[in-house]
Coordinates of C-alpha atoms in Angstrom, one line a residue:
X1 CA 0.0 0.0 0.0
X2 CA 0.9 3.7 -0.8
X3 CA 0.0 6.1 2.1
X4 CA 0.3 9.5 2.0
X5 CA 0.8 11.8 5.8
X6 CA -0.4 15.3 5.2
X7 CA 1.0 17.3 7.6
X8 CA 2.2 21.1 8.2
X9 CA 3.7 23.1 11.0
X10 CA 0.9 25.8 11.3
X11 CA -1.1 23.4 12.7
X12 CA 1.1 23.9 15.7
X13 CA 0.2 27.1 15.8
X14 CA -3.7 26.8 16.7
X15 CA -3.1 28.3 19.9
X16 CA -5.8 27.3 22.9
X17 CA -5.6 28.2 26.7
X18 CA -2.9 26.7 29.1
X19 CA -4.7 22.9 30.5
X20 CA -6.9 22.8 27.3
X21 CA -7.3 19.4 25.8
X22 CA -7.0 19.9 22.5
X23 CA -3.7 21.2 22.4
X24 CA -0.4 21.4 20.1
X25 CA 1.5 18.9 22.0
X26 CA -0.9 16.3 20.2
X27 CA 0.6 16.5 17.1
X28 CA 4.3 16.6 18.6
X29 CA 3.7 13.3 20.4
X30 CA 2.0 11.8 17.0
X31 CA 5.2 13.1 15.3
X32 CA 7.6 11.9 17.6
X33 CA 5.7 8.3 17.1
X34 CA 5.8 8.6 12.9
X35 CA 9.7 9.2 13.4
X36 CA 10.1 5.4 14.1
X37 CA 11.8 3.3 11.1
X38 CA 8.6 1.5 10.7
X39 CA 7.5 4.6 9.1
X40 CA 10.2 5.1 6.8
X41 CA 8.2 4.0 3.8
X42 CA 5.4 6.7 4.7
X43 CA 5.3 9.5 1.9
X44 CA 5.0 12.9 4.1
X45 CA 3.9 15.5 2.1
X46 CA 3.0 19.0 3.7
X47 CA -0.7 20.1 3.4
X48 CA -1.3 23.8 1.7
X49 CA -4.0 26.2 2.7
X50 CA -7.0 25.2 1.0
X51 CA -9.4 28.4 -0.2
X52 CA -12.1 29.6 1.6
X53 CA -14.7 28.5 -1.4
X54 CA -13.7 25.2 -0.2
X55 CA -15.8 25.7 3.3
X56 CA -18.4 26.7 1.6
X57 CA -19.0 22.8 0.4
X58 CA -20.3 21.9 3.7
X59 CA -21.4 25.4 4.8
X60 CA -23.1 28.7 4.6
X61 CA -21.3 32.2 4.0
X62 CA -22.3 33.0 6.6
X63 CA -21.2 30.4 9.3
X64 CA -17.6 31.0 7.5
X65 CA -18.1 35.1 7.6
X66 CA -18.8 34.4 11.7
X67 CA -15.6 32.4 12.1
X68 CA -13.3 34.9 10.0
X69 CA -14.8 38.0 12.6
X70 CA -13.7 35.5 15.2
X71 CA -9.5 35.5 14.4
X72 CA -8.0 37.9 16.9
X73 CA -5.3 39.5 15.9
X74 CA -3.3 38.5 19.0
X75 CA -3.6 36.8 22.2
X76 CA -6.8 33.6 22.6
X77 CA -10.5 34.9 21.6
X78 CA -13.3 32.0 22.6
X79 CA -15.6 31.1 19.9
X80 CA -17.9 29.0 22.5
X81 CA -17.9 27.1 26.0
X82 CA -14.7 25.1 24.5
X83 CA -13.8 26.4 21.2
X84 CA -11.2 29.0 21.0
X85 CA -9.2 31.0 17.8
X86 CA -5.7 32.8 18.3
X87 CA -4.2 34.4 15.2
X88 CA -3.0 31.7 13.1
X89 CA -6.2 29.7 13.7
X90 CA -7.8 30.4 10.2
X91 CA -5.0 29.6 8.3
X92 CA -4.4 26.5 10.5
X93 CA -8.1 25.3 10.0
X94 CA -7.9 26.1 6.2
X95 CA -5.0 24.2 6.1
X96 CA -6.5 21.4 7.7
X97 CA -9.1 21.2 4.8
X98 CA -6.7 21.4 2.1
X99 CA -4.5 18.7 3.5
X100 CA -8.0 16.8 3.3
X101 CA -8.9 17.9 -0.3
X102 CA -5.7 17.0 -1.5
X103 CA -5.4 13.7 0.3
X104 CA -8.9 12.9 -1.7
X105 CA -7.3 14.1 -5.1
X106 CA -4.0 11.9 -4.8
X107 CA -6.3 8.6 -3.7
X108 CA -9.1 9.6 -6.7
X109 CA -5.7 10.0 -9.3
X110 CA -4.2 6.3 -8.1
X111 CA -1.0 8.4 -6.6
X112 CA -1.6 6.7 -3.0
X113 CA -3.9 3.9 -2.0
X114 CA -4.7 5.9 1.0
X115 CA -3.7 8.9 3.3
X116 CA -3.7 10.4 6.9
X117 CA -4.5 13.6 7.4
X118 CA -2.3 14.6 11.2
X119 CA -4.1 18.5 11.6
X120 CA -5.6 20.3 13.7
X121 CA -8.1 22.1 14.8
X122 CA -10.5 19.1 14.3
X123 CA -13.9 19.0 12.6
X124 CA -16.3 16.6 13.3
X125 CA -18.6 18.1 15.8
X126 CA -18.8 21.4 13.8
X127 CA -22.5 21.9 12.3
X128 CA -23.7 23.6 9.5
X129 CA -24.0 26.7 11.1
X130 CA -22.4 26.4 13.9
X131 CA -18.4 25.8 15.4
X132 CA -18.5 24.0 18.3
X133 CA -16.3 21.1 20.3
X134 CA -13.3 22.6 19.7
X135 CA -14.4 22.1 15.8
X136 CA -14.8 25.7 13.5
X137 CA -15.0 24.3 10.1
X138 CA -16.4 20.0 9.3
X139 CA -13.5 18.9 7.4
X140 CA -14.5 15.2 7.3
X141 CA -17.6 16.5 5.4
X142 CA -16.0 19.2 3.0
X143 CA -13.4 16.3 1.7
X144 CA -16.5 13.7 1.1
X145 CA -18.2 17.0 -1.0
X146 CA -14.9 17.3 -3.0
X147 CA -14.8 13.7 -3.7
X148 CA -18.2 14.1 -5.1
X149 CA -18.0 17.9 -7.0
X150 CA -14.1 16.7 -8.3
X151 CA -14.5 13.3 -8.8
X152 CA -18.0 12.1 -9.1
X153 CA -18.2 9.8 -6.0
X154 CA -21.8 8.7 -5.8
X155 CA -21.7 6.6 -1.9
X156 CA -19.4 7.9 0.1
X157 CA -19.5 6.3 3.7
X158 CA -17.7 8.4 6.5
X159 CA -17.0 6.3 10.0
X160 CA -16.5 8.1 12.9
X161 CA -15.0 5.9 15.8
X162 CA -14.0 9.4 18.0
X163 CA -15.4 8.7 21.3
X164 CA -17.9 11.9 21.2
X165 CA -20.6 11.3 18.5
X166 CA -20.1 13.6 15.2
X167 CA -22.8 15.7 15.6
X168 CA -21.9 17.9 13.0
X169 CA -21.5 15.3 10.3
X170 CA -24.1 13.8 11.3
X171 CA -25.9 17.2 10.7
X172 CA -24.5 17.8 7.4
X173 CA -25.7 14.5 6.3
X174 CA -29.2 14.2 7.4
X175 CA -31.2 14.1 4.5
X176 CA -28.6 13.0 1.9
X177 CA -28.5 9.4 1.0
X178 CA -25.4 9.5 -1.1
X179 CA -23.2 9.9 2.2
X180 CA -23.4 6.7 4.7
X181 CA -22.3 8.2 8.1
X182 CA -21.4 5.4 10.7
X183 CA -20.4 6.4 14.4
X184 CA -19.4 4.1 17.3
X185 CA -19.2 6.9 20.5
X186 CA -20.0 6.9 24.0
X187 CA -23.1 7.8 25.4
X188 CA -24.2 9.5 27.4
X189 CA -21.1 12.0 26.7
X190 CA -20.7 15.1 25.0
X191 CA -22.5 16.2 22.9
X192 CA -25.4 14.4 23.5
X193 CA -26.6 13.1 20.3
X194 CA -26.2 9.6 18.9
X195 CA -28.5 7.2 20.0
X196 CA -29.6 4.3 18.0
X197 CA -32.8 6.0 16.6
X198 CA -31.3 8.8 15.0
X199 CA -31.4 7.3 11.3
X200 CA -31.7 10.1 9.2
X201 CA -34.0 11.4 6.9
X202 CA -32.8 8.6 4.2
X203 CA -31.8 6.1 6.5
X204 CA -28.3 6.7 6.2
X205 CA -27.4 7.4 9.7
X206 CA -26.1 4.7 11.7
X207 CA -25.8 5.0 15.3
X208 CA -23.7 2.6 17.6
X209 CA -23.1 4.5 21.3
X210 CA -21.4 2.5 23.7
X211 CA -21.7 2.8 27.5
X212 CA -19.4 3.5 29.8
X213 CA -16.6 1.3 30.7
X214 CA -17.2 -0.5 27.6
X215 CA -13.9 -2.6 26.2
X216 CA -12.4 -3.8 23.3
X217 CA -15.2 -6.7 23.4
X218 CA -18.1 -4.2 23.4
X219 CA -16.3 -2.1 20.7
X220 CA -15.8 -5.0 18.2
X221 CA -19.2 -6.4 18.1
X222 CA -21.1 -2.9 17.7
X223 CA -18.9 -2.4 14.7
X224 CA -19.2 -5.4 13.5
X225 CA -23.1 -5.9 13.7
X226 CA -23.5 -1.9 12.7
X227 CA -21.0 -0.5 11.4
X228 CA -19.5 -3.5 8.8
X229 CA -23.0 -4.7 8.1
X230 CA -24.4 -0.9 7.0
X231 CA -21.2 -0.8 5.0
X232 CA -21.2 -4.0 3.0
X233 CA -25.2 -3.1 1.9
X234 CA -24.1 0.5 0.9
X235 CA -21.1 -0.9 -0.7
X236 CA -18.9 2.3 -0.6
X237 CA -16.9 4.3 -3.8
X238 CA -15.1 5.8 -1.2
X239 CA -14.3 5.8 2.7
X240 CA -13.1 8.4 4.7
X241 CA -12.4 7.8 8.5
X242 CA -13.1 10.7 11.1
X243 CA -10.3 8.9 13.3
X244 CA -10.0 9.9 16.6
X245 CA -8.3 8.6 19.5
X246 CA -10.2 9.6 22.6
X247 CA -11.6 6.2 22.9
X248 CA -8.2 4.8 24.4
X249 CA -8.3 3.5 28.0
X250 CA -6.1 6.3 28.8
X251 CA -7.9 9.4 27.5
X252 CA -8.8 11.8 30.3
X253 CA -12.2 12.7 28.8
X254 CA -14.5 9.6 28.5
X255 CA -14.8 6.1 29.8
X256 CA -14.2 3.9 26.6
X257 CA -11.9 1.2 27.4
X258 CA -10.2 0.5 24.4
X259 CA -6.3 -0.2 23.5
X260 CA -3.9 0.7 20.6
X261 CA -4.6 -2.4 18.8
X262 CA -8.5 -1.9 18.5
X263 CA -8.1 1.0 16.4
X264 CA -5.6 -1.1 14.2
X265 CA -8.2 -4.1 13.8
X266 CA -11.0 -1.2 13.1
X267 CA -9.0 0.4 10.2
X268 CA -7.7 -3.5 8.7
X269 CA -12.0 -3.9 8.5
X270 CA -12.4 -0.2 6.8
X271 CA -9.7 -1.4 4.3
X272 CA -11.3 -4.7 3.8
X273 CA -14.6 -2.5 2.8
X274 CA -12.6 -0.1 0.8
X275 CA -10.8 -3.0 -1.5
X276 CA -14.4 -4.7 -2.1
X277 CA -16.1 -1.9 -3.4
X278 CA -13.8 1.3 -3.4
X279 CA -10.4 0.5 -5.0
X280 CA -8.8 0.7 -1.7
X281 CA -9.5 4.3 -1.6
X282 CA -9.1 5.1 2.4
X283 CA -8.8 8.8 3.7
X284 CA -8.5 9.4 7.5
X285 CA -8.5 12.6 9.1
X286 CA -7.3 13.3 12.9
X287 CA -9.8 14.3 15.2
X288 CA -9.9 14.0 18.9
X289 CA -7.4 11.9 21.2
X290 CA -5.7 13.9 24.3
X291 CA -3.8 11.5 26.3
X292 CA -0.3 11.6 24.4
X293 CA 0.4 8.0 25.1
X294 CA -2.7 6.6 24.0
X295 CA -2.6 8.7 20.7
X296 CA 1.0 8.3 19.5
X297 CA 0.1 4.5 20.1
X298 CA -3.5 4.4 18.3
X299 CA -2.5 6.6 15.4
X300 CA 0.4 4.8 15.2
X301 CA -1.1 1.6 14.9
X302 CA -3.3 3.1 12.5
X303 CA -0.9 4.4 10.1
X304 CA 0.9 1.0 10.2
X305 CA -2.4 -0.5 9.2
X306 CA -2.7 1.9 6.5
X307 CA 0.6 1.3 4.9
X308 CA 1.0 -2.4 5.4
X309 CA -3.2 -3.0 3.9

């Protein structure tokens, strides 16, 4: 397999309050990890700024106009309860996005099998209209409009196995039954949506919360009897993975039991999907994770997955 890291150093610079979660040192620890000789056959390519026409895929002028008013021009504005924008935040988020566009181009030209995406801020809890969980534009869900404006993708099926549901994408994605959106999370949790019944207008909503102190066991069968069986009747062109990393035993901000080598069988079952219906085509974007341990382990594992297939 040929699998792409995007990657850039603004993302560094998405500067949040001292003791906030979602912080730079993420990416350092991930990086530190991805400096290992295992990785030596991993293309790193640094992500460009995507344009701001690019946001407006996935959502109105206006939510972007709101965010841009946002940027201070020095020191830490908040957005929301948790969401917060320091100079460099913009350009970091836009980034972010075209380190996702591109990854689709280079997996929709046959360049790479498949590609991480290591940026920040994240994505998936932002809505249509609003930024929220840390979250100011949905990446996940601009990349899966790309795929079908650029390259004519007709079932795109996101999974989302971060430990907070993906509210936003799940938003986005309501009423459109060319996007599967799949999401193992734990509930009750932040933010509070997720359950079983939500389904979508179209039916392509699929649910599977988790409660807490649920392990590796508990994981595996909700995505097998969900998550696998929704994908093999939708029978993907494309797959992209909201991947975060909070779900780790370690991780300070749920109850999800889980271990490094969970998210490595999880990705080995995406690819199984992917080289069925999609021609391998895998993208996987960072989005939560905030015990360093537990995330330079789980991505890790993950990207080995990625590469080896």
């Amino acid at each position: 397999m040929t699998t792409f890291l995007y990657e850039n150093p603004v993302f560094l610079e998405h500067k949040v309050p001292e003791g906030h979660p979602e912080r730079p040192d993420r990416l350092r620890a991930l990086n530190l990890a991805l400096d290992h000789p295992n990785f030596a056959e991993l293309k790193r390519v640094e992500a460009s700024k995507g344009s701001e026409d690019l946001v407006l895929l996935a959502h109105p002028e206006q939510h972007l106009r709101s965010i841009v008013r946002e940027i201070p021009e020095e020191d830490i504005n908040q957005l929301e309860a948790d969401t917060y924008a320091s100079p460099q935040s913009l350009v970091a988020a836009l980034t972010a996005i075209g380190g996702a566009v591109a990854a689709v181009d280079a997996v929709f030209a046959g360049e790479a099998d498949n590609a991480f995406v290591a940026a920040r801020p994240p994505g998936h809890h932002a809505e249509k209209n609003k930024a929220m969980g840390f979250c100011f534009f949905n990446t996940v869900a601009i990349a899966a409009r790309h795929a079908q404006k650029a390259h004519g993708a007709e079932r795109i099926a996101i999974v989302d196995w971060d430990v907070h549901h993906g509210n936003g994408t799940q938003d986005i994605f309501w009423d459109d039954p060319s996007v599967l959106f799949c999401s193992t999370h734990q509930m009750p949790l932040y933010p509070g949506t997720g359950a079983k019944d939500e389904t979508g207008i179209k039916h392509n909503i699929v649910n599977a919360p988790l409660s807490p102190n649920s392990g590796s066991e508990h994981f595996r069968d909700a995505f097998r009897t969900r998550v696998l069986n929704a994908l093999d009747d939708f029978r993907p062109d494309f797959v992209l993975i909201s991947a975060g990393f909070d779900a780790h035993h370690r991780d300070p901000l749920a109850q999800i039991n889980l271990v490094a080598e969970d998210f490595d069988w999880a990705t080995g079952r995406l690819m199984e999907i992917a080289g069925r219906s999609a021609g391998n085509r895998v993208v996987s974007l960072l989005e939560g994770g905030y015990d360093l341990q537990g995330l330079a382990e789980s991505a890790g594992m993950h990207t080995l997955r990625l590469m080896r297939g």
